[in-house]
Coordinates of C-alpha atoms and ligand atoms in Angstrom, one line a residue:
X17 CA 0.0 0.0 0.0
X18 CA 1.5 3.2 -1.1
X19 CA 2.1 5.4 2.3
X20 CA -0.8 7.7 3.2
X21 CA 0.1 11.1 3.7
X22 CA -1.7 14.2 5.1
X23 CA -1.5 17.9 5.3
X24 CA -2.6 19.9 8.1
X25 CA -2.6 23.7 8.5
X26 CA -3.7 25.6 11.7
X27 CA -6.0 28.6 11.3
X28 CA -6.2 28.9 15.1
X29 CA -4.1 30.3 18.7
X30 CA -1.3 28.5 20.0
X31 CA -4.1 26.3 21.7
X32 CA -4.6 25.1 18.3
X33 CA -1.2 24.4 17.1
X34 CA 0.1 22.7 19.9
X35 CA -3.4 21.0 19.1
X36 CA -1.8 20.2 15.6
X37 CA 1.1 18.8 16.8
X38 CA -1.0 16.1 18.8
X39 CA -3.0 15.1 16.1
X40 CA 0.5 14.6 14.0
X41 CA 2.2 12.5 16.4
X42 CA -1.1 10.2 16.6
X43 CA -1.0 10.3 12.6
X44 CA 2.9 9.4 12.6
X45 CA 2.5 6.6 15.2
X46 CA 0.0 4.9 12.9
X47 CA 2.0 4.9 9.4
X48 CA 0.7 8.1 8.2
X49 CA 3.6 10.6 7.0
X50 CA 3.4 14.5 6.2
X51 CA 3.2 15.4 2.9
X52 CA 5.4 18.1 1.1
X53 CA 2.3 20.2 0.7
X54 CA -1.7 19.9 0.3
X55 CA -1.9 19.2 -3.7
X56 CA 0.5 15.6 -2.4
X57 CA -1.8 14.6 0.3
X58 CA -4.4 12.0 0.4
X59 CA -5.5 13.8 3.6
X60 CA -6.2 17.2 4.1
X61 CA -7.0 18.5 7.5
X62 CA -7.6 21.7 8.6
X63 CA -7.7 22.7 12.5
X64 CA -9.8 25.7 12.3
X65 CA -10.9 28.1 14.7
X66 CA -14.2 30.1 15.6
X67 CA -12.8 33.3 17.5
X68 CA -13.9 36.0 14.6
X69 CA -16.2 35.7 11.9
X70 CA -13.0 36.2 9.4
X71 CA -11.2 33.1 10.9
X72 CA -14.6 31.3 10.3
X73 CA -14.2 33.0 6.8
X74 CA -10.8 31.5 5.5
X75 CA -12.0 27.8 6.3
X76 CA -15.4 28.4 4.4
X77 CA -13.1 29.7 1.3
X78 CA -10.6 27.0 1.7
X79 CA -13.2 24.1 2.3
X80 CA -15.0 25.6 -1.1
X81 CA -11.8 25.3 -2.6
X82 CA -11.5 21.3 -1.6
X83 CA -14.4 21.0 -2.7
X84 CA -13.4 21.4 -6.6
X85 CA -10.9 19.2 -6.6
X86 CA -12.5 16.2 -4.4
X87 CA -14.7 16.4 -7.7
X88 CA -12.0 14.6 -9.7
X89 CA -10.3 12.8 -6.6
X90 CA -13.1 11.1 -4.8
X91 CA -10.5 9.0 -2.3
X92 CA -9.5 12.3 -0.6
X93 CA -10.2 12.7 2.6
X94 CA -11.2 16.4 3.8
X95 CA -11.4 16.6 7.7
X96 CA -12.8 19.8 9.5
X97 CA -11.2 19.7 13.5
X98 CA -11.5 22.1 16.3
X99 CA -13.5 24.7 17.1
X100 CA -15.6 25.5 14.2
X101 CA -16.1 21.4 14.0
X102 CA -17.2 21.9 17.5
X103 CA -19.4 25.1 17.0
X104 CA -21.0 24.1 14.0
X105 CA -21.0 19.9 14.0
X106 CA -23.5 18.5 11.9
X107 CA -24.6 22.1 10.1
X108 CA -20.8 22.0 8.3
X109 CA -21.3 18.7 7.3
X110 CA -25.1 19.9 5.5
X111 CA -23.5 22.8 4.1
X112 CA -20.3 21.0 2.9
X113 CA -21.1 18.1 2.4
X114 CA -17.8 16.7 0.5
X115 CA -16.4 16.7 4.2
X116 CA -15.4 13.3 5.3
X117 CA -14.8 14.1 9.2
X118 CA -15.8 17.1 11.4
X119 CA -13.9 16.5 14.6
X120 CA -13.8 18.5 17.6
X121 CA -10.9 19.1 20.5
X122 CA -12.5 16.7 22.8
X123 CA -12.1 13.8 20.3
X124 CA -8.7 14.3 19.6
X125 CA -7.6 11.3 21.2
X126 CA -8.3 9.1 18.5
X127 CA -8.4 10.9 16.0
X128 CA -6.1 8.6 14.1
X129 CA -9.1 6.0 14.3
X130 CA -11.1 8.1 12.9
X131 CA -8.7 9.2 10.0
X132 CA -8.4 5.5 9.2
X133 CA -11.9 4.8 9.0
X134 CA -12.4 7.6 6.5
X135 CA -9.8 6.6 4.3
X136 CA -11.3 3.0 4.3
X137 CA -14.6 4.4 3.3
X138 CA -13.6 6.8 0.8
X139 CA -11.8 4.4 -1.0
X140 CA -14.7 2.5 -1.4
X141 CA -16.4 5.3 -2.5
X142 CA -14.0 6.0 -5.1
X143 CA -14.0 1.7 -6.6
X144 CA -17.6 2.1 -6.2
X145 CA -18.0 5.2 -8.7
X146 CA -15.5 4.0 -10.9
X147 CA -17.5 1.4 -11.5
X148 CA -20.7 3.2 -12.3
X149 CA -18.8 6.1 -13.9
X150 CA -20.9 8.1 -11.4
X151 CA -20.5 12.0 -11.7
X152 CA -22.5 12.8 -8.4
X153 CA -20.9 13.6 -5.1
X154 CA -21.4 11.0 -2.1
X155 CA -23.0 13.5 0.6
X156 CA -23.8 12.9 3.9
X157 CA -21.4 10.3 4.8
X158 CA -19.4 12.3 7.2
X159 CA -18.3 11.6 10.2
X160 CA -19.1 13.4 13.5
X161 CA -17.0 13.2 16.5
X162 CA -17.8 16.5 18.5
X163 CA -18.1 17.0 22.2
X164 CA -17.5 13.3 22.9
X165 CA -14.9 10.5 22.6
X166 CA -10.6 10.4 23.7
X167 CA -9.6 13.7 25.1
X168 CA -6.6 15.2 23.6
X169 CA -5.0 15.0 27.1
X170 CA -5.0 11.6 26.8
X171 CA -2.4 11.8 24.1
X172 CA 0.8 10.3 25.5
X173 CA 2.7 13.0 23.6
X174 CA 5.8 12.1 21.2
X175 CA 8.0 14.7 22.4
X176 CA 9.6 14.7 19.1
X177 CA 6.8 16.2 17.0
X178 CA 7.6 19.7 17.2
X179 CA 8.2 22.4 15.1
X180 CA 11.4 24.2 17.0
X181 CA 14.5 22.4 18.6
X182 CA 14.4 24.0 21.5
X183 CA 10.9 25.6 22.0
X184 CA 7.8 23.8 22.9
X185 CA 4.3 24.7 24.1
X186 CA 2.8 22.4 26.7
X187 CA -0.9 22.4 27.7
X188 CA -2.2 23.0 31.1
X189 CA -5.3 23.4 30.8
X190 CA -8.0 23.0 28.4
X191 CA -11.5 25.5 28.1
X192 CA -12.5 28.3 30.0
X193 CA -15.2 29.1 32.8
X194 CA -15.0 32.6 32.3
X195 CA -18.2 34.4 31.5
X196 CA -16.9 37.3 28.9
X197 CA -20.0 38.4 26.7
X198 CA -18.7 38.4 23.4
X199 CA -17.0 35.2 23.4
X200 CA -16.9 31.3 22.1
X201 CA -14.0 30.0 23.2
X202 CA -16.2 28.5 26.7
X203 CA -18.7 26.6 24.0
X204 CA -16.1 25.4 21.7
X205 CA -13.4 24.2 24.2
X206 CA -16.1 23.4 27.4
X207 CA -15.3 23.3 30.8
X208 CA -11.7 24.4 32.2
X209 CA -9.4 20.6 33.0
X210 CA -6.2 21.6 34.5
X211 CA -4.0 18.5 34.1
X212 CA -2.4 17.3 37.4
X213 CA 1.5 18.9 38.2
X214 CA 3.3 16.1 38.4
X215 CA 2.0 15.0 34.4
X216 CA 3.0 18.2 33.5
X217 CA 6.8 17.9 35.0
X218 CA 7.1 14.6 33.2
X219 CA 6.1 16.3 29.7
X220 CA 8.5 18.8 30.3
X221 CA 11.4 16.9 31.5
X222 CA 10.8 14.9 28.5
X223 CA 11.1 17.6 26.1
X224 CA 14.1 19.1 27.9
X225 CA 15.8 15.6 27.4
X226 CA 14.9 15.9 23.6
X227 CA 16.4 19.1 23.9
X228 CA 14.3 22.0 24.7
X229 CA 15.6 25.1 27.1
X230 CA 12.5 27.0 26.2
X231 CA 8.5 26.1 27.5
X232 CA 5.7 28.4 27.4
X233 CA 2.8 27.0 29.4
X234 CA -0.6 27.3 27.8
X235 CA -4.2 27.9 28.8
X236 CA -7.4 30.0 28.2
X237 CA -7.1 31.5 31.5
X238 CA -3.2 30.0 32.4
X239 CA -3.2 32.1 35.7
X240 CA -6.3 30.2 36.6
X241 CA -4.7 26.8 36.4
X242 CA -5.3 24.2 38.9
X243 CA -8.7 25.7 40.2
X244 CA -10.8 22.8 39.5
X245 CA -8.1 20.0 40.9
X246 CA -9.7 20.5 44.5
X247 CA -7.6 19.1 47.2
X248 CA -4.1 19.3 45.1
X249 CA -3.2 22.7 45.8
X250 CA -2.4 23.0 42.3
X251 CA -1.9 27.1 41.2
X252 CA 0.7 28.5 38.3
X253 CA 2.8 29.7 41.0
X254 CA 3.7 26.3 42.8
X255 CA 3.7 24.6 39.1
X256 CA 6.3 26.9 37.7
X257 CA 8.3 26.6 40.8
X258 CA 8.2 23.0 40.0
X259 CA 8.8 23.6 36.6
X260 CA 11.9 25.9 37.3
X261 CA 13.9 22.7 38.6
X262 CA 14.6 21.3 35.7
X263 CA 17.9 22.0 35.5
X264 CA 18.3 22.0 31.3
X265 CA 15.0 24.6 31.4
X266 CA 16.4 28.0 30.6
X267 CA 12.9 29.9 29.5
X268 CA 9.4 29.3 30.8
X269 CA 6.2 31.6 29.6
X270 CA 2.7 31.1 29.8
X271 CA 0.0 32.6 28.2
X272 CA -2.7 33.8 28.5
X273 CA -3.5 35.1 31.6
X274 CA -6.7 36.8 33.2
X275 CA -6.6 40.2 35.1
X276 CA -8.2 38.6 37.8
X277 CA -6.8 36.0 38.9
X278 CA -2.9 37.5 39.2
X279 CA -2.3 36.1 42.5
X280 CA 0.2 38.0 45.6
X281 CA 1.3 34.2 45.3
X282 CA 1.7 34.1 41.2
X283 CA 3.8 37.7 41.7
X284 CA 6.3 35.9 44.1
X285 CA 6.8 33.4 41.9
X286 CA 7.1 35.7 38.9
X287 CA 10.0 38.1 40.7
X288 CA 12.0 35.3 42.4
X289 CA 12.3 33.1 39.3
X290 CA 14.8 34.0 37.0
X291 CA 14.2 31.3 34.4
X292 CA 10.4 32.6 34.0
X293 CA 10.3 35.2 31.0
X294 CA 9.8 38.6 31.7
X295 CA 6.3 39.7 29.8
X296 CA 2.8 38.9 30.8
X297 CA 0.0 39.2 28.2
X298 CA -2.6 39.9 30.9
X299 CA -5.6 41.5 28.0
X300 CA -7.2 44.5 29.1
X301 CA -10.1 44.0 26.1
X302 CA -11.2 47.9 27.1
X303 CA -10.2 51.0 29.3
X304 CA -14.0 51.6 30.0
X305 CA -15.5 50.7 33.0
X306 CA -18.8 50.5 31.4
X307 CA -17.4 48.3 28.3
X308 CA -15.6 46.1 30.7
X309 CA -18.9 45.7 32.8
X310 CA -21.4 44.7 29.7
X311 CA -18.4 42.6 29.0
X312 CA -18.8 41.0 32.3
X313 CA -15.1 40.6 32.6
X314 CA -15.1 41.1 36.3
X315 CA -12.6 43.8 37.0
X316 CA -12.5 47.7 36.8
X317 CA -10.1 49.8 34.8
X318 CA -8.6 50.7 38.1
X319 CA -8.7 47.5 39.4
X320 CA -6.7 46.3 36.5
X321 CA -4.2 49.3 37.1
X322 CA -3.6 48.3 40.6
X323 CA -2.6 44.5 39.9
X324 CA 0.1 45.9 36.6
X325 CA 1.4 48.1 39.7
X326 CA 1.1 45.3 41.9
X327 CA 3.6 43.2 39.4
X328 CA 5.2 45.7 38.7
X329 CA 6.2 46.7 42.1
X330 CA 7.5 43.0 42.9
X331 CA 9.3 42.7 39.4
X332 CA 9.6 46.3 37.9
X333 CA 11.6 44.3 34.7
X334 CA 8.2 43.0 33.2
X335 CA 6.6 44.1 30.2
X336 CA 3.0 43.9 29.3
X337 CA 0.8 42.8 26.6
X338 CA -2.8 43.1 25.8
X339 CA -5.7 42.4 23.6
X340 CA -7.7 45.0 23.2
X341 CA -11.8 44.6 21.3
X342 CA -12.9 48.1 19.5
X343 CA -16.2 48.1 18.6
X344 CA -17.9 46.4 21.4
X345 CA -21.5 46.7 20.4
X346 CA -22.7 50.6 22.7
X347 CA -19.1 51.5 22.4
X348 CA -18.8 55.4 22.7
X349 CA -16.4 57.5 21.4
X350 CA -15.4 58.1 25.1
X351 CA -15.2 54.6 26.0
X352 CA -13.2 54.4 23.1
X353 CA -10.6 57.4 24.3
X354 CA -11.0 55.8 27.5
X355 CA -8.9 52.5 26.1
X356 CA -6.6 54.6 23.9
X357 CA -5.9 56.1 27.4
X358 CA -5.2 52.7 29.6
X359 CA -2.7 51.5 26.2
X360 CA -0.8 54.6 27.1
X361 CA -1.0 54.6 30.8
X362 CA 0.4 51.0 30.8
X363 CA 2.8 51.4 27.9
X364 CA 2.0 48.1 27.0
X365 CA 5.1 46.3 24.7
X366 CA 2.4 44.8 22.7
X367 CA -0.7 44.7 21.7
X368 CA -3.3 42.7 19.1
X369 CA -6.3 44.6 18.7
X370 CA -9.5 43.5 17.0
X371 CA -12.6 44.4 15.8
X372 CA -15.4 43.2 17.9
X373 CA -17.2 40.6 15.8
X374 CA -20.6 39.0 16.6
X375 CA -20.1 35.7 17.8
X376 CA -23.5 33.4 17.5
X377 CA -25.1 32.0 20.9
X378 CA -23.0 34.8 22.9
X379 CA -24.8 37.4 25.0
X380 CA -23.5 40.1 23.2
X381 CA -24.7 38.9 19.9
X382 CA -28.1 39.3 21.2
X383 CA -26.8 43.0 21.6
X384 CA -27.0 45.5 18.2
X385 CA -23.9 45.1 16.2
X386 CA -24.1 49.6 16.4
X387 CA -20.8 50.4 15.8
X388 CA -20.0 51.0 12.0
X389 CA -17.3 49.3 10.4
X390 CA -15.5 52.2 9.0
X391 CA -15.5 53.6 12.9
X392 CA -14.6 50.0 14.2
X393 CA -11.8 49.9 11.6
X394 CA -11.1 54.0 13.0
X395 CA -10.4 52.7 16.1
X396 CA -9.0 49.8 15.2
X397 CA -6.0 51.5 13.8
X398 CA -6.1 54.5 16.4
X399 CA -5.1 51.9 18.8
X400 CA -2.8 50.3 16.2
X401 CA -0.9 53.7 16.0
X402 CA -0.2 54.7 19.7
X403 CA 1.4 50.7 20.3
X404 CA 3.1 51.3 17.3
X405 CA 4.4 54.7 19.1
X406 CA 4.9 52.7 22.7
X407 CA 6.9 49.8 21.0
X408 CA 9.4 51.8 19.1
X409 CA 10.4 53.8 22.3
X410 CA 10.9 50.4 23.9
X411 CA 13.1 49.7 21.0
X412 CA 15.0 52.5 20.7
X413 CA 15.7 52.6 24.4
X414 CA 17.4 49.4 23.8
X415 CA 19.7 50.4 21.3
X416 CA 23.7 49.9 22.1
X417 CA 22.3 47.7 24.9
X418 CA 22.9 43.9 25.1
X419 CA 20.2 41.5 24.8
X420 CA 20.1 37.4 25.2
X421 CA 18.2 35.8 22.4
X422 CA 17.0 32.3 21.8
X423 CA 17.7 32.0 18.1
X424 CA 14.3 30.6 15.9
X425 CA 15.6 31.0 12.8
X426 CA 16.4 32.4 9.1
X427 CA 14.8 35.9 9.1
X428 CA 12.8 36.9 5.9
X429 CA 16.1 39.0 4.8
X430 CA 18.5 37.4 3.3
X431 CA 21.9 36.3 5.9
X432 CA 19.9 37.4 9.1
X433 CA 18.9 34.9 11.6
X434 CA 16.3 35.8 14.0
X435 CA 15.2 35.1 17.4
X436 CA 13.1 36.5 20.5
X437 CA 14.3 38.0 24.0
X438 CA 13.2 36.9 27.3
X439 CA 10.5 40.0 26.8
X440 CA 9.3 37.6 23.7
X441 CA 11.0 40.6 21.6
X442 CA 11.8 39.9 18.5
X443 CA 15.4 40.1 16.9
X444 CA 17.7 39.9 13.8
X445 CA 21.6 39.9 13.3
X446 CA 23.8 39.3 10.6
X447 CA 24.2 35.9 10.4
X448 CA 23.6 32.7 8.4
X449 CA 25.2 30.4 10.3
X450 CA 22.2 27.4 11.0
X451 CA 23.8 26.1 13.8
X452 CA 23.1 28.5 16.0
X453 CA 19.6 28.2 15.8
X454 CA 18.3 26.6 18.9
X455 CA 21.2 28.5 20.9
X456 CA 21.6 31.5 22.8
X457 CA 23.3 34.4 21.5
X458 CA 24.3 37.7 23.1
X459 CA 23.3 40.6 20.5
X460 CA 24.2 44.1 20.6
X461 CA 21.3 46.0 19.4
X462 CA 21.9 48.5 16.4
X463 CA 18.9 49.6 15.1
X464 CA 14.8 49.8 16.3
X465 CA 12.0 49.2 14.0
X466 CA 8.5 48.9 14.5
X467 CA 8.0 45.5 15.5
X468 CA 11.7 44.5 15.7
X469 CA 15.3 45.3 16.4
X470 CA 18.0 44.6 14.5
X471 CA 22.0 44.3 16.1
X472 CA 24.8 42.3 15.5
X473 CA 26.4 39.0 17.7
X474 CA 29.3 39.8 20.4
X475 CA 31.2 36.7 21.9
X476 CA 29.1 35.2 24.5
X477 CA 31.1 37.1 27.9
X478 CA 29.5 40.3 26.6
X479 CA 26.4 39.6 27.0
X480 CA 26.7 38.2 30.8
X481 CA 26.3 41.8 32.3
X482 CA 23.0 43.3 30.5
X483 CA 21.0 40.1 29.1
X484 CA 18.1 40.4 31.7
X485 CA 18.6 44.7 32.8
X486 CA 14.9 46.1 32.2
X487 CA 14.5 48.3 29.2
X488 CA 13.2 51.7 30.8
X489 CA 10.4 53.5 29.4
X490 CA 8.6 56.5 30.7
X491 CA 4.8 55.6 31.2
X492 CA 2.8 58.4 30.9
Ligands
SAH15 N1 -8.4 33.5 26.8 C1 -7.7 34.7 26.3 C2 -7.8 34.9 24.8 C3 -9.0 34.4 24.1 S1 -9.3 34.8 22.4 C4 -8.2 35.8 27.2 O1 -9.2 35.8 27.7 O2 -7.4 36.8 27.2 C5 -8.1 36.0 22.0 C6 -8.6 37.4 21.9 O3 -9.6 37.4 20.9 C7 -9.3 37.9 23.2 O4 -8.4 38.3 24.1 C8 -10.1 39.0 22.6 O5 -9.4 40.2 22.6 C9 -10.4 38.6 21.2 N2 -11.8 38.2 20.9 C10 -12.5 37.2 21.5 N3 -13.7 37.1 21.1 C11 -13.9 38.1 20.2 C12 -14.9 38.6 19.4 N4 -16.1 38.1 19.4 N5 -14.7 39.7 18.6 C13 -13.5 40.3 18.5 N6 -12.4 39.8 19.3 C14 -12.6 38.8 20.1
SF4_16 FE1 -12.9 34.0 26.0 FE2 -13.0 35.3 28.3 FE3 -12.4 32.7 28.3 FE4 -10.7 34.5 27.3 S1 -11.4 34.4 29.5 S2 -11.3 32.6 26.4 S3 -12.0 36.0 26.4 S4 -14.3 33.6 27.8
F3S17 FE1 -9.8 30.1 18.0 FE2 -10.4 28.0 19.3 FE3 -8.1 29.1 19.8 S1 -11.8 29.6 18.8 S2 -8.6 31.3 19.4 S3 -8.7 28.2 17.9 S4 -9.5 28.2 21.3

């Protein structure tokens, strides 16, 4: 039997790639290899996700796409996963109905089952209609596996399915609890499952034998962790002190964290351990009380002032990130000045900003959708403009300093290899040396740019004195 190979691509968070990288290493394990790209595969998968209508959008395309050339290849196997699978189950399969599986996060665990049985059928399918010399497309054959079946947890992972030599994302915890209005993430990921510590220490320890020095935690709300393991005193703080004994471990990060649960405990933990890397992406969403209250994200603008100074305070060489929504359906022009005000109170390092989009079976879809798009998009790049503003005076304020980065790889210019900080900034330097991806190299920064900085490599005793100073930048 020729070997069977399949092609996945990830339209989703880090959730979802690390996601991706589950599903491959149950592919690999039983005899199915990746092919060199989609028009080679016998298996096309997509891991899709619901966040935005526009991310919804690009899998409709693409799966309309499929859909012309399953025409003339009836054997191929389309397969629908995550969270659109699990938003829309049986209503993807009614209104595509040339998709062979529709598979959501809680049936990971066998998803290689599944895979197999499609491929089986389809085959069929395929002898069948050659035989008859059929024309018509075999509809409604699809299999559903949403909400049920294996957990993806239950994936013994193969450490070695990974994209990066020395970075990997583990998952702590799957879904959310949280009630935020606008949002689908709680109905296509369910209940919040923290996995236990000591499963987590034994991932890790087995990607830092396969060579990783860098782990960044994952979860919904990863500040949250360990609130449904009742009796195990399981929080983020004690699990990254557990985490920070591995000896080869040289970066740990978690995302993404929620305003309100950023513990006195968790801002211990985050100043006394050196190994954990220094940025939080605690999202704000809004700077206006009343936004933030029809949100129902359970915190005040000041209240989420006085836990960054909190932090801050404790470990004054952190840098924050946010998300920020424009848009929100009732949104005022003064809520909206209101947010432009909290991005430059915090002088966040970063932020994604997006354009509130009506999420079916939300309570805020119920809301009017009153806010134009030509103001959303306003907004949307008002906001874009002033972080543009706040990160280029963190970059310049770093020029002819010293920074420590954890080499990812060639940059998109030619002879420049590139690679993040321990603030998750992002770096190139002349270089096109291969082997020092995976490493880490000190860099003397020469030159700030919008969303990077560009320097050049010293000799590694250079960099011992300045690789984790803060970069200071006056907050207004
Ligand atoms: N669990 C994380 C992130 C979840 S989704 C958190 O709570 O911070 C990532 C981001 O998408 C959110 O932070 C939010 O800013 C944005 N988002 C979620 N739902 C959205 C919607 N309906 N429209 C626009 N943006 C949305
Ligand atoms: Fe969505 Fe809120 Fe949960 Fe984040 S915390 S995933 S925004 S419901
Ligand atoms: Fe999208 Fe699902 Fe992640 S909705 S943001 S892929 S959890």
């Amino acid at each position: 039997m020729p070997p069977r190979r399949y092609h996945l691509t990830s339209y989703g968070c880090q959730m979802n790639k690390l996601d991706s990288e589950l599903v491959e290493s149950k592919l690999r394990q039983r005899g199915y290899e990746a092919a060199a790209d989609e028009a080679s595969a016998s298996v096309v998968l997509l891991n899709t996700c619901s966040v935005r209508q526009h991310a919804e959008d690009r899998v409709w395309s693409k799966l309309g796409k499929l859909r012309q050339r399953k025409r003339s290849e009836p054997g191929l196997v389309v397969g629908v996963l995550g969270c659109m699978a699990q938003e829309h189950k049986r209503y993807l399969l009614s209104r595509m109905p040339h998709v062979d599986l529709v598979v959501g996060p809680s049936a990971f665990g066998d998803i290689d089952a599944t895979v197999d049985e499609a491929v089986a059928r389809n085959a069929q399918i395929a002898a069948t209609r050659e035989r008859a010399r059929t024309k018509h497309e075999v509809a409604g054959a699809g299999v559903l596996a949403v909400g049920q079946g294996v957990s993806g947890d239950a994936i013994r992972r193969d450490v070695r399915v990974r994209p990066h030599r020395s970075q990997a994302y583990v998952s702590v915890m799957r879904g959310c609890n949280m009630p935020c209005s606008y949002c689908i993430v709680p109905t296509t990921r369910g209940d919040e499952v923290s996995r236990p510590i000591a499963d987590l220490v034994d991932e890790a320890q087995r990607l830092c034998d396969d060579g990783v020095t860098e782990i960044t935690l994952l979860g919904q709300t990863v500040n949250a962790y360990g609130r449904d393991l009742t009796g195990q005193n399981a929080t983020l703080a004690r699990l990254l002190r557990a985490l920070h004994e591995i000896p080869a471990l040289r970066r740990l990060a978690f995302i993404t964290s929620h305003p309100n649960f950023l513990s006195p405990d968790l801002v211990d933990a985050l100043a006394e351990l050196p190994k954990v890397a220094r940025y939080l992406h605690l999202p704000a969403q809004s700077g206006s009380n009343a936004v933030l209250k029809a949100m129902r994200r359970g915190y005040t603008v000041e209240r989420y002032l006085a836990r960054v100074e909190q932090l801050l305070a404790r470990a004054p060489d952190f840098e924050l990130h946010s998300d920020f929504i424009v848009g929100y359906p009732g949104e005022s022009a003064s809520d909206f000045e209101a947010t432009a005000a909290l991005l430059r109170r915090v002088g966040f390092a970063q932020s994604y900003v997006f354009k509130y989009s009506p999420r079916p079976g939300t309570l805020a879809a119920e809301r009017d959708d009153d806010v134009p798009e030509a103001e959303k998009e306003r907004r949307n790049q008002v906001l874009l403009q002033i972080q543009e503003e706040l990160t280029l005076a963190r970059h310049q304020a770093l020029v002819g300093r010293t920074v420590e980065v954890l080499v990812e790889g060639p940059s998109k210019v030619a002879g420049r290899l590139s690679g993040r900080t321990v603030h998750h900034r992002l770096v190139h330097f002349a270089s096109d040396d291969l082997d020092l991806v995976g490493t880490y190299v000190p860099v003397r920064i020469r030159e700030a740019l919008g969303h990077s900085v560009v320097g050049e490599r010293l000799d590694a005793t250079a960099a011992e004195a300045s690789a984790h100073d803060p970069v200071e930048v006056q907050r207004a």
